[in-house]
Phi, psi and omega in degrees: 000125179298141179227155175203143181290129174240119189290144173280158178302140182096343177281162179294124182295151179280344184263128178302146183306320182297318179289325182297336182277353185257118180290155177297138179288156171292130184296136178238358182282164172308147195300319181057217180262126178288132180265128185255133170248111187256101177270148188054048191292336183058219181279348174114026179298311179295316179301318180297317179293318178294324176296319176301329181279003176094010179271163178255127180272103187273330189205143175219147180223129171200150184270338189282125185291321179294316178298322179295322177297316178297315182299312183293331178291332184256344179227065188295339182263359180273139174288115182246128175247121177263101182193165173285135182301334181289347179263001188256138181277132175297330179294323178290323175296321176304316180300317180293319178296319181298330177293339181270354180271150354287152183146174184261140183234134177245128172259128177248123185228078182260079184296157179310133187268349187303323181298337186251005181278149177296338181276353183290130180260358179264131178297136183308324181293341181257003185252110185290348177290342179304325187270004179297325180297329179293328177290321175297322178301319178301318180295319179297313181296326182284321190257339180048062176297160182292322183222147176235135175237135177223139176223134181198183177286150178303334180297342176300328184283336190220019185289344183229149175278355172273177179304316172078170184295325181290315177299320176299319181296313180297317179299320179295319178299311182295325178294333179266013173089013178278144166269131191234139169223138179205149173189158171289141178232158173261122187303324184296340178280357175239029173077019179253129188281059178213148176275001186303143174256140178223152172268127181236136178232137169237139177221138184222144172269005184243048175096172182303140178225141177237156174298147182295157178295151177298148181255340185227149177109175182307133179083009179244170179304329178238102188289339179269151175272153176293145186241165176301318181300318182296332187259335181227001186297336183263001180289146183295152180291142170218163177263163173303132181084001184258149171244131182293145187287334185235344179262112182301139175067009176271080183222140184243148180291151175293154173237142176292160177306321179294319179288329173297319177296321180295313183290330176291340178267006185249121178284167175307130179077358183268183180210205188291347178295338182272356185284152168292159188304322185290348179262348186284153179261145182300323183296331179287331178284334185275345184217154177271357179280192179058037183289338182271338183295145183060026182261155171266149174287156169274139176296315193252033172225164170295156176286162169292174180299130175276129180249187180289352177246037190288355176250012181258119182301326186274358188251008179168190176276068185246011173288139177300145183303328182223335178277147187275073183190169169282163176298153181276171175301316180296319179294320176299318179296321177299318181289344170266008175066025171290144172295154187287347177264007177286124188262126178259147182236153177110185177289169177301317179297318181294319180293320177297320178297317179298317182293315181295329180277348190286149165289129177303133185302316182297324178299313179294324178296315178297315180296321180297315178294322178296318179296316180299316178297319178300314182294318179297315182296315183283334175294320177298318180294320179293323181291326182284346183290000000 
């Protein structure tokens, strides 16, 4: 794994003061290969999609050791720094970006979404992860990349009645001359087999930019949404607690005898409402919520949102449509549109966390191609002036 020293805050910057005061110029060279700096990279979902789109992954940063092991296994030539973003100097990031000039640079900043999720039990004022986006903002302001991509939960946009970290981020971008577009999107409308909603932002220093047009659903080139069957229907059968002998990461969690009885009593697309009385839980009788827990997926619909517990039968609609088990690690990765040769590292719990936290690969691939087209189009316009 390539390594390079990245100074902690308070250390002597690697960039001379005179140079540090000069912002990076807007790239004017032929577009070539866009260089990606992936902050909060996780296991590499965004990097994988941008690589599919023809970009070069120049730098990645993440603090999680399991995610870093997965990332380095799949991106052996990328410089990976395993550290907290709060320990990294903006001047050192500037130095790395300056090494990529002339040319186009993309910053990807998909900060941890848990502080802004509806499932978060920690009050935002007490969660230090809320301020991670402000550290990414410092890097953007210092380095002025050509394009910025951000993906997070829609709650990032509205978790506070104050301006909040997202509003501050957008204001900072606009103050530095970026054109910004952002909105919540439904993943299934971009060819990803999930109903999950995400907030996506694109910002460019090269003229107005909009999010790409939807690819799936009514009024699009493909009117049908991608389904669970299309993405995992051909994977070999395994039992609960089994790991397939030849397909990497195709392993399913064990189920207790009681949960095996429960899933056997659940039809495709069904849930705990179909169980006989002796299998039901008291909490399900007391509330109309929790309709997805202990549920099976539908074969011919998109999956529900995959979370960090996406291989746990009791934590969502993660039961296989017909086999008596929860979906495997490989199946969860497929539903996040990872290629089947993408190798995950760590315990089962760690791999599920990486997959649930990842940017869907296809989303990043679509955004990457859209960004490249935007840069080519606007470079021609800038050259003609």
